[in-house]
PDB file of C-alpha atoms in Angstrom:
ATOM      1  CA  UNK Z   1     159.957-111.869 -92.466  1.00 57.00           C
ATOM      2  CA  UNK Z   2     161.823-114.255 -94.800  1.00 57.00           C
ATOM      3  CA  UNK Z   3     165.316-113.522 -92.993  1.00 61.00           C
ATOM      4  CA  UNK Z   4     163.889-113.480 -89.714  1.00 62.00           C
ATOM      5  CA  UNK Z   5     163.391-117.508 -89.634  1.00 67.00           C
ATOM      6  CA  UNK Z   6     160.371-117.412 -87.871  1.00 78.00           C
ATOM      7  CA  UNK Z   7     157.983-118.474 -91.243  1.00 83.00           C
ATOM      8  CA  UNK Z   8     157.795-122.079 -89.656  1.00 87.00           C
ATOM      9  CA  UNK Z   9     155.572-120.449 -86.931  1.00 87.00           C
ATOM     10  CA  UNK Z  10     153.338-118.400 -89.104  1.00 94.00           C
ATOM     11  CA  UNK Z  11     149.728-120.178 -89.215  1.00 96.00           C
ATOM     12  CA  UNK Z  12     147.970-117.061 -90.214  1.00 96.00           C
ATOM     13  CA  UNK Z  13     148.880-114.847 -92.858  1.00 97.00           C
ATOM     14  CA  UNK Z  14     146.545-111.368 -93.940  1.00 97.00           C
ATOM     15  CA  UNK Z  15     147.429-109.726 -97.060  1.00 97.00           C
ATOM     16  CA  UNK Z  16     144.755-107.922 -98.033  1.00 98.00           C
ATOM     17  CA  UNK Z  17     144.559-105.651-100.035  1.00 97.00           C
ATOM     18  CA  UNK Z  18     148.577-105.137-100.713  1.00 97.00           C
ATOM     19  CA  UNK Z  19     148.209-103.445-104.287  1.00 94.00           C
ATOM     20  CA  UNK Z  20     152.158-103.511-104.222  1.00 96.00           C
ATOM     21  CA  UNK Z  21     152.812-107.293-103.739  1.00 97.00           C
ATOM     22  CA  UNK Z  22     153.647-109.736-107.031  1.00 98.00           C
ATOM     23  CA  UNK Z  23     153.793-112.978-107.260  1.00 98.00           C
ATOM     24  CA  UNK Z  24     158.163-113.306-106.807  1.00 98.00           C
ATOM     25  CA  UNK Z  25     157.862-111.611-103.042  1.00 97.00           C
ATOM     26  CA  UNK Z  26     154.756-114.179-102.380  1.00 98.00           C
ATOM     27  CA  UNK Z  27     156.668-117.195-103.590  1.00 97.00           C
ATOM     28  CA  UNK Z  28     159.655-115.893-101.251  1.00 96.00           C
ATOM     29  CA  UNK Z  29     157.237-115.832 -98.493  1.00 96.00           C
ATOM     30  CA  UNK Z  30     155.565-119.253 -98.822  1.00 97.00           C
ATOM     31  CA  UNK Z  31     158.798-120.870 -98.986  1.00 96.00           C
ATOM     32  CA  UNK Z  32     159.163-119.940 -95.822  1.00 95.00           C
ATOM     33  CA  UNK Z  33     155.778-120.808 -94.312  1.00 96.00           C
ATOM     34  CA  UNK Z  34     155.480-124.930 -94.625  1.00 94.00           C
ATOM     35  CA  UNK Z  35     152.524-124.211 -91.722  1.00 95.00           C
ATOM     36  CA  UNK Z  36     150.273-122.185 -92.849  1.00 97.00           C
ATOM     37  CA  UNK Z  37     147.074-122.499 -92.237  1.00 97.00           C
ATOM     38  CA  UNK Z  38     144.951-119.633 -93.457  1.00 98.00           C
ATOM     39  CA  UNK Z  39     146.184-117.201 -95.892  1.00 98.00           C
ATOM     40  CA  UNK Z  40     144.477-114.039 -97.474  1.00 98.00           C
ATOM     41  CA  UNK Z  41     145.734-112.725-100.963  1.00 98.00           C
ATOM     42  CA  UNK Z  42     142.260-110.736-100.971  1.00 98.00           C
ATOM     43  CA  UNK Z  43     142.782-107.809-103.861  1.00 97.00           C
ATOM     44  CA  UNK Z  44     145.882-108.196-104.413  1.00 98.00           C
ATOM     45  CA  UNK Z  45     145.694-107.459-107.766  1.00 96.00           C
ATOM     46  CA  UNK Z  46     148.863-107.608-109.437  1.00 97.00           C
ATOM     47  CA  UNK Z  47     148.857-111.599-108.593  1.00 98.00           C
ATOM     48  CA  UNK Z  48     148.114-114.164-110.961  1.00 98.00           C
ATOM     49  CA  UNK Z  49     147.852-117.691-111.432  1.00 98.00           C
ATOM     50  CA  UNK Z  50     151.542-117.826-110.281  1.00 98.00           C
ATOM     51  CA  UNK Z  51     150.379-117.545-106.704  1.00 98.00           C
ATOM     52  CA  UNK Z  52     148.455-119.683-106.414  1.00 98.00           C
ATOM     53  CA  UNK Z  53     151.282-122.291-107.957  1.00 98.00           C
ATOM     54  CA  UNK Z  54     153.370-121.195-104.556  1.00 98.00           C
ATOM     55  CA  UNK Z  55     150.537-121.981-102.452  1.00 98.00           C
ATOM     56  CA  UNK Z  56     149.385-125.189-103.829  1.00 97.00           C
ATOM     57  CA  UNK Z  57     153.572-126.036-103.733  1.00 97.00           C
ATOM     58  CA  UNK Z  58     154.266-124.844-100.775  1.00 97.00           C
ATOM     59  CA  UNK Z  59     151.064-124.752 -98.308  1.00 96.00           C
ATOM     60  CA  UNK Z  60     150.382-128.726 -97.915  1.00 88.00           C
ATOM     61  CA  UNK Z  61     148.474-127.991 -94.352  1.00 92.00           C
ATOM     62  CA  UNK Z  62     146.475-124.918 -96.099  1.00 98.00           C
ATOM     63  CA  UNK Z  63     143.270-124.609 -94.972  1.00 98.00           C
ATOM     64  CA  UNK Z  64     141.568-121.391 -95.826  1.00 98.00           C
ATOM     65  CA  UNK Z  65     142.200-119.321 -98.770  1.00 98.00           C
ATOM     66  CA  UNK Z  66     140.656-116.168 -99.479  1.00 98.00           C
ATOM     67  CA  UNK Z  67     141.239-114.627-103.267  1.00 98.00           C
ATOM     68  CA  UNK Z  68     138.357-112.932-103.523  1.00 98.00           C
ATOM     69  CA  UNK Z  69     138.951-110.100-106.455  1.00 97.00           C
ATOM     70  CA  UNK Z  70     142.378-110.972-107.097  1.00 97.00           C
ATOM     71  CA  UNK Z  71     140.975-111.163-110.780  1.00 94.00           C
ATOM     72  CA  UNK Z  72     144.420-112.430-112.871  1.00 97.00           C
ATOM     73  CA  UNK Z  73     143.624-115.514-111.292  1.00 98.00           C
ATOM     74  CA  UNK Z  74     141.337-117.687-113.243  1.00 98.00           C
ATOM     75  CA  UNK Z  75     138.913-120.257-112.324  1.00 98.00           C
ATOM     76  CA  UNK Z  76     140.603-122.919-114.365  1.00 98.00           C
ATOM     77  CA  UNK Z  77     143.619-122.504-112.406  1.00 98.00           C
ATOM     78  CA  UNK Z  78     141.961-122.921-108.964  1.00 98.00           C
ATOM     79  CA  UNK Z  79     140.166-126.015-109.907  1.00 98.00           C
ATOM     80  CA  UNK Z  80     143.505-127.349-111.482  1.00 97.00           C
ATOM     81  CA  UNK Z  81     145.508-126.845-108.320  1.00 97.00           C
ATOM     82  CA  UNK Z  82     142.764-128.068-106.019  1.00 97.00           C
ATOM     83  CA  UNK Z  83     143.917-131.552-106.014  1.00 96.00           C
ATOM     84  CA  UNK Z  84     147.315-130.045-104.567  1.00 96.00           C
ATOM     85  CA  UNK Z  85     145.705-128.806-102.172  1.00 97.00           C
ATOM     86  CA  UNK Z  86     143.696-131.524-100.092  1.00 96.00           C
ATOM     87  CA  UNK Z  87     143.617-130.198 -96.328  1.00 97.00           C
ATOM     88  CA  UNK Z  88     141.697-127.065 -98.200  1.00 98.00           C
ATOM     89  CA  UNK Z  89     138.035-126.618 -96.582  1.00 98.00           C
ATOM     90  CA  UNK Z  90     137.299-122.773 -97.171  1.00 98.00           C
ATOM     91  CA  UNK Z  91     137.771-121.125-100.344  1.00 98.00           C
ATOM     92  CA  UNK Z  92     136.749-117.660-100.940  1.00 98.00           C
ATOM     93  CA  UNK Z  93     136.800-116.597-104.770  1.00 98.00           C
ATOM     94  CA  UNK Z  94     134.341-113.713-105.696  1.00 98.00           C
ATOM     95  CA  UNK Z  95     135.073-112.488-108.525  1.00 97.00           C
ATOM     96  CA  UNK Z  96     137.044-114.486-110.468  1.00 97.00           C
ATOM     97  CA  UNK Z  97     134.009-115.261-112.962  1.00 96.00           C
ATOM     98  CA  UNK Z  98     132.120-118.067-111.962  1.00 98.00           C
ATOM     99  CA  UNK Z  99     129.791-119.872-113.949  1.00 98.00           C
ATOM    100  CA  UNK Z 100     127.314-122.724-113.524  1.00 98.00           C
ATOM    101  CA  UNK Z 101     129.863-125.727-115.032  1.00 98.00           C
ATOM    102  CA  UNK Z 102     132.971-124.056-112.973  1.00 98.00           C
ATOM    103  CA  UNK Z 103     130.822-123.521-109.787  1.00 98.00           C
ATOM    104  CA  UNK Z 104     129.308-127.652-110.265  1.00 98.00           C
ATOM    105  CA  UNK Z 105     133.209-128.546-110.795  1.00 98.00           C
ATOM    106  CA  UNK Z 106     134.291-126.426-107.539  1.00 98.00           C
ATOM    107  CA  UNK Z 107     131.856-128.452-105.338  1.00 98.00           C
ATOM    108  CA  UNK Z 108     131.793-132.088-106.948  1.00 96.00           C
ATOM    109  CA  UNK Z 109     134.601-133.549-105.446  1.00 90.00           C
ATOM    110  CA  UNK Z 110     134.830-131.883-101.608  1.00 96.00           C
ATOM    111  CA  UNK Z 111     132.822-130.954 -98.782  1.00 97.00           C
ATOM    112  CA  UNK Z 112     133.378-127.370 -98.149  1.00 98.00           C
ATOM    113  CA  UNK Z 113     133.028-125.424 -94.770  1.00 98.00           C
ATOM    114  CA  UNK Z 114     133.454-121.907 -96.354  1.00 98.00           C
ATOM    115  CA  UNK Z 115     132.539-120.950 -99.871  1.00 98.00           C
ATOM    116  CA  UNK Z 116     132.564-117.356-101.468  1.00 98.00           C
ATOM    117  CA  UNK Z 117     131.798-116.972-105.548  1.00 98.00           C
ATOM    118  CA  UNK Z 118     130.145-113.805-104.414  1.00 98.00           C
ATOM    119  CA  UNK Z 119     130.517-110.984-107.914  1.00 97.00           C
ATOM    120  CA  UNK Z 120     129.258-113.682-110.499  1.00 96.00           C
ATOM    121  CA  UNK Z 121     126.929-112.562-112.855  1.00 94.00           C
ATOM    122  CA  UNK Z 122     126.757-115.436-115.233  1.00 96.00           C
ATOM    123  CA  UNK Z 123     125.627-117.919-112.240  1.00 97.00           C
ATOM    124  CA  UNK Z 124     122.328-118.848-112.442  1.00 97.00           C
ATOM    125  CA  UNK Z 125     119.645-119.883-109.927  1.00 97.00           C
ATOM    126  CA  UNK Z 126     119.510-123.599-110.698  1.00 97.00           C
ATOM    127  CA  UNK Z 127     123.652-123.694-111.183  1.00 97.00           C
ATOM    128  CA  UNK Z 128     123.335-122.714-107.380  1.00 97.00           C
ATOM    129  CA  UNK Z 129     120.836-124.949-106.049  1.00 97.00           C
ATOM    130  CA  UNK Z 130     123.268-128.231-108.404  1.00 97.00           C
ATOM    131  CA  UNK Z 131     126.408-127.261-106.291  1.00 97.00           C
ATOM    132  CA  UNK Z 132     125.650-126.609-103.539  1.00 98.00           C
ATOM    133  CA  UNK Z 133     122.715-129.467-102.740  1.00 96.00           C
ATOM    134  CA  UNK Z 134     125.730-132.020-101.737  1.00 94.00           C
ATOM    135  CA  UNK Z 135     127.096-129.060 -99.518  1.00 98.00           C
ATOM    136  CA  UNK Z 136     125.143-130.156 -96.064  1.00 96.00           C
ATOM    137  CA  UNK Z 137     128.798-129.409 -93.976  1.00 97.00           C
ATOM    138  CA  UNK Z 138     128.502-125.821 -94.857  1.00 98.00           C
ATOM    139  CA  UNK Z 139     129.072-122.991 -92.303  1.00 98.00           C
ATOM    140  CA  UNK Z 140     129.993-120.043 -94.236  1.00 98.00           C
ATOM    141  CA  UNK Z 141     128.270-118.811 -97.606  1.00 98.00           C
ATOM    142  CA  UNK Z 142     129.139-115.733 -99.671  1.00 98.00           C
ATOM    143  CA  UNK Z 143     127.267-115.167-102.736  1.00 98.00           C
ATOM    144  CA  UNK Z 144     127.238-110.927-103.048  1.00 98.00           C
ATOM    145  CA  UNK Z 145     125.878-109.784-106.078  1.00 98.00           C
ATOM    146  CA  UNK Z 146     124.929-112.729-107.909  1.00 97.00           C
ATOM    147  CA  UNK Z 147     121.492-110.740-108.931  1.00 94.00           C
ATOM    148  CA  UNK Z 148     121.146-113.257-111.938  1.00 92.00           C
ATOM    149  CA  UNK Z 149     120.808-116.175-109.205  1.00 96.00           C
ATOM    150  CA  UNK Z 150     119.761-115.722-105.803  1.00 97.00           C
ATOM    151  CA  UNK Z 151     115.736-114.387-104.768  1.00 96.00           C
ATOM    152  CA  UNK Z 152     113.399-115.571-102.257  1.00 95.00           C
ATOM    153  CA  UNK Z 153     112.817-119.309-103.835  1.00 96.00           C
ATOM    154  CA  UNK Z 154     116.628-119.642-103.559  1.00 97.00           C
ATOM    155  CA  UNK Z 155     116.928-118.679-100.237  1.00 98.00           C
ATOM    156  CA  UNK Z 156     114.231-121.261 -99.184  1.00 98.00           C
ATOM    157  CA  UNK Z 157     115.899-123.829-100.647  1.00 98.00           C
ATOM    158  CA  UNK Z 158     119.398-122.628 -99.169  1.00 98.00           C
ATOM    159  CA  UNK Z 159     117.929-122.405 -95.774  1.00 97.00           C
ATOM    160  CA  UNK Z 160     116.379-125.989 -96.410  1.00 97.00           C
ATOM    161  CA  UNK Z 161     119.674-128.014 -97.815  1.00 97.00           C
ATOM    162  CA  UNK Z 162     122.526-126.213 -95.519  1.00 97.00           C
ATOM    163  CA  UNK Z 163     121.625-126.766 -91.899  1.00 95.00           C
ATOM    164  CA  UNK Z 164     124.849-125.496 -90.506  1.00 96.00           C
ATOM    165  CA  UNK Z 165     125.280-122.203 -92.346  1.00 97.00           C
ATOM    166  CA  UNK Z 166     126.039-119.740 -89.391  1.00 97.00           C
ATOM    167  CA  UNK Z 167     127.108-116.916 -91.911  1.00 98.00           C
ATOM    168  CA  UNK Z 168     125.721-115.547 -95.115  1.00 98.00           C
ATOM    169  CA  UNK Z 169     126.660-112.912 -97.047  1.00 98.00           C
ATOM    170  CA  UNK Z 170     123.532-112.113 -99.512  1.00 98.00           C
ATOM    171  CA  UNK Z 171     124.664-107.948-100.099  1.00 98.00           C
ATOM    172  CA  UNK Z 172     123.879-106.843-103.648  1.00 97.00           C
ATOM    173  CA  UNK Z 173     120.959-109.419-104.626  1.00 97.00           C
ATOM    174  CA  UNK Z 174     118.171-106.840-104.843  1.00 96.00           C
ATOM    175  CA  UNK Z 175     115.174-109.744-105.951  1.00 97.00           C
ATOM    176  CA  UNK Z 176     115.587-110.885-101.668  1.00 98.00           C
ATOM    177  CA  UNK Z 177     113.312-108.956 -99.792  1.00 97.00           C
ATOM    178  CA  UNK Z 178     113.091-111.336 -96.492  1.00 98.00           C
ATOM    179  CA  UNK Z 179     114.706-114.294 -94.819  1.00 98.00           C
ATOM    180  CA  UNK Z 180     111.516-115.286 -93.967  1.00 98.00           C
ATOM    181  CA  UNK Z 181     112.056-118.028 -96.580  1.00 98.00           C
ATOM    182  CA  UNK Z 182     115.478-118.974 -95.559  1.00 98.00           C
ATOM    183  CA  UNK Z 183     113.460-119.881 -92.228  1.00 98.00           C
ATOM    184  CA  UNK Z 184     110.449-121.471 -93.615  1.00 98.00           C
ATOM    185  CA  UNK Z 185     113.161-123.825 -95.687  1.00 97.00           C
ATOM    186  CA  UNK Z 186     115.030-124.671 -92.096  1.00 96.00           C
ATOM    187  CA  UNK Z 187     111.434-125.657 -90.387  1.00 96.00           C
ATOM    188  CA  UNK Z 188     110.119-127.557 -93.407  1.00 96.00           C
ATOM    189  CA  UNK Z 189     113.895-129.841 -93.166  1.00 95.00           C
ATOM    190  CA  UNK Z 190     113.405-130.149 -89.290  1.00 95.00           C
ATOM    191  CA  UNK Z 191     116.584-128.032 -88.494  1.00 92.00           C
ATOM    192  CA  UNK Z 192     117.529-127.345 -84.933  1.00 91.00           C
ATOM    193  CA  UNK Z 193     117.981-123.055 -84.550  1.00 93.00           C
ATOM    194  CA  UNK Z 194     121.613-121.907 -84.797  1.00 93.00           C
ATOM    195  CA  UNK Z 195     123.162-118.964 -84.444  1.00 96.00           C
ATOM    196  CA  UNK Z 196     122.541-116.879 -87.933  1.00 98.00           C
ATOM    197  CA  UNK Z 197     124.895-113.938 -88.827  1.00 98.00           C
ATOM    198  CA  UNK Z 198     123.927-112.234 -92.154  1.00 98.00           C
ATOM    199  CA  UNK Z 199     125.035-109.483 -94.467  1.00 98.00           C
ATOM    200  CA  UNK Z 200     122.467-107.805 -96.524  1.00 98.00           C
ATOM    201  CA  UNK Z 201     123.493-104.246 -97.429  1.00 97.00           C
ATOM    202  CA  UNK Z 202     121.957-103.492-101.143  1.00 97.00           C
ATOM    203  CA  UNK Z 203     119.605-106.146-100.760  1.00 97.00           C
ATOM    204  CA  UNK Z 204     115.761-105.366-100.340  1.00 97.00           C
ATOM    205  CA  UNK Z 205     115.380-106.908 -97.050  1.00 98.00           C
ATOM    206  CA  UNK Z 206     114.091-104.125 -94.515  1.00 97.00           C
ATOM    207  CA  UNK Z 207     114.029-103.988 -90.674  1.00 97.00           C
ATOM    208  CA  UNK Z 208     110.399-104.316 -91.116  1.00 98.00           C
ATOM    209  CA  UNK Z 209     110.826-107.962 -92.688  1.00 98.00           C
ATOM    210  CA  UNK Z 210     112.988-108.929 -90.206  1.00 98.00           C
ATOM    211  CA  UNK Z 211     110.846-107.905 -87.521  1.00 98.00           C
ATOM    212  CA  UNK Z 212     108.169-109.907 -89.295  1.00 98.00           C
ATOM    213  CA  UNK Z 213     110.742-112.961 -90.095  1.00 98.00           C
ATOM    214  CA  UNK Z 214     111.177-112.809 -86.233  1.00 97.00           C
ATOM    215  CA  UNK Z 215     107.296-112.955 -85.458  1.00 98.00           C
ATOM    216  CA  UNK Z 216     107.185-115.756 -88.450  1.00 98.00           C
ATOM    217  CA  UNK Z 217     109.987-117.540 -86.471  1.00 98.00           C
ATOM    218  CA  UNK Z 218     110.669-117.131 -83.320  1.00 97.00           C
ATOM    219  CA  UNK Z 219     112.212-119.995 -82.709  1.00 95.00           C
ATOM    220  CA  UNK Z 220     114.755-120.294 -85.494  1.00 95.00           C
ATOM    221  CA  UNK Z 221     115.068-116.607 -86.034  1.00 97.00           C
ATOM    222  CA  UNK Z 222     116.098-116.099 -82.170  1.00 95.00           C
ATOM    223  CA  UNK Z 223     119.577-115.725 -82.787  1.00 96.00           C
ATOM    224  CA  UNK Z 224     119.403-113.929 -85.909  1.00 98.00           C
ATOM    225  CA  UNK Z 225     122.148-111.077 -86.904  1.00 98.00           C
ATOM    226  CA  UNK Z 226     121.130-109.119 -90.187  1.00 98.00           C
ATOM    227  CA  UNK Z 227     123.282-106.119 -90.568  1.00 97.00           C
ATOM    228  CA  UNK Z 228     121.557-103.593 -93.466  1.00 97.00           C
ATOM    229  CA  UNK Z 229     123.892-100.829 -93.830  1.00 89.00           C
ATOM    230  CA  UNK Z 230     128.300-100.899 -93.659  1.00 74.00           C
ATOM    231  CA  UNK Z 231     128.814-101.511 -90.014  1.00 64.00           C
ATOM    232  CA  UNK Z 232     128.935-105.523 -90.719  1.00 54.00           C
ATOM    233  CA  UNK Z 233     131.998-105.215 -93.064  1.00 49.00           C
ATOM    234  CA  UNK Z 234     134.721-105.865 -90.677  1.00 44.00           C
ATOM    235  CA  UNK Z 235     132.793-108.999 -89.348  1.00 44.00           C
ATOM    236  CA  UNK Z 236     132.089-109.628 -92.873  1.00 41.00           C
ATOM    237  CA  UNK Z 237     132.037-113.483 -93.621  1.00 41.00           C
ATOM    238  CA  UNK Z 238     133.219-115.363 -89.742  1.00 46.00           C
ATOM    239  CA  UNK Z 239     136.140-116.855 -90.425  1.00 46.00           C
ATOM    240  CA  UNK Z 240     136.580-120.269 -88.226  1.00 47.00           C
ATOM    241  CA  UNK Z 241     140.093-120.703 -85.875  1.00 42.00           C
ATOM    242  CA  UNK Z 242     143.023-121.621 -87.265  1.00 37.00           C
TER     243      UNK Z 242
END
């Protein structure tokens, strides 16, 4: 691809998943790429902070960036480079080791339309609802497996303070047992209904609280998705156009 000259057309890049890649071969790429818009270094483990250099050098029109378990990456170094990076709107992270402080510094200074810290055991409940309170342009949320943060209260709150979430990945927090909540929190802000797409595997919601969530809400809950089990995966978080 780098001899080919044809990086200056490339708005999308995938790389997910390529255990083989290192940081050299993604420099080499980026240099190539002044256009890119969304790029996915998604476990690719062998990168480290390095990377994200290239990007934050190379990627000025950057607007989504998925690193989600590419764990040689710190949190320090993404919220050093963000600055570099000012067209960025959707960061997806799990992972990397959030905590309250690094989570409050992540959202202080931007309005985010996609967000994952999903994997993040030492984020608490009330780090969550701090961050994210100022987040009202949010469309996509992914916290998986923060079982130290997110139950029913948070989910309220979540559905109260982020009226244009249309995606939510909640798999792994075994303490949420219903979206009725998330629902109750939408009515009580006067929220019009959107579209709702949700992941819940390992969770404890059932498809009898959803029917009941439904019954609860029929209004709001109209165009509710909640996938339970693996066939949700490759829809996973609904990543916006380029």
């Amino acid at each position: 691809m780098v001899k080919s000259g044809m990086g200056e057309n490339v708005g999308v890049l995938d790389l997910t998943g390529v255990q083989t890649i290192t940081d050299d071969v993604v420099s080499d790429l980026l240099t190539t790429m002044p256009n890119l818009q969304r790029l996915s270094l998604k476990n690719c483990r062998r990168l480290t902070g390095k990377s994200l250099q290239s990007v934050a050098t190379n990627l000025q029109s950057i607007k989504c960036l998925d690193i989600g378990g590419t764990y040689n990456i710190t949190t320090a170094e993404v919220l050093e480079l963000l600055p570099s990076m000012p067209n960025l709107d959707e960061i997806y992270a799990g992972g990397l080791g959030w905590t309250d402080l690094s989570f409050e510094q992540l959202t202080s200074d931007r309005f985010w339309k996609g967000i994952g810290v999903g994997f993040s055991d030492r984020l608490t409940a009330s780090g969550l609802r701090e961050a994210l309170t100022s987040q009202t342009d949010l469309e996509r949320l992914s916290i998986p497996f923060c079982e130290q943060a997110l139950d029913t209260s948070l989910l309220g709150f979540l559905g109260r303070s982020l009226p244009k979430v249309s995606a939510l990945d909640i798999r792994g927090n075994n303490a949420v047992n219903s979206l009725t909540s998330w629902f109750d929190g939408r009515v009580s802000a006067g929220a019009e209904a959107v579209e709702l797409f949700v992941l819940a595997r390992y969770s404890n919601i059932t498809k009898a609280s959803l029917e009941e969530t439904k019954r609860i809400h029929p209004i709001q809950a109209t165009e509710l998705t909640c996938v339970l089990d693996g066939s949700g995966v490759g829809g996973g978080i609904q990543r916006g156009s380029a």
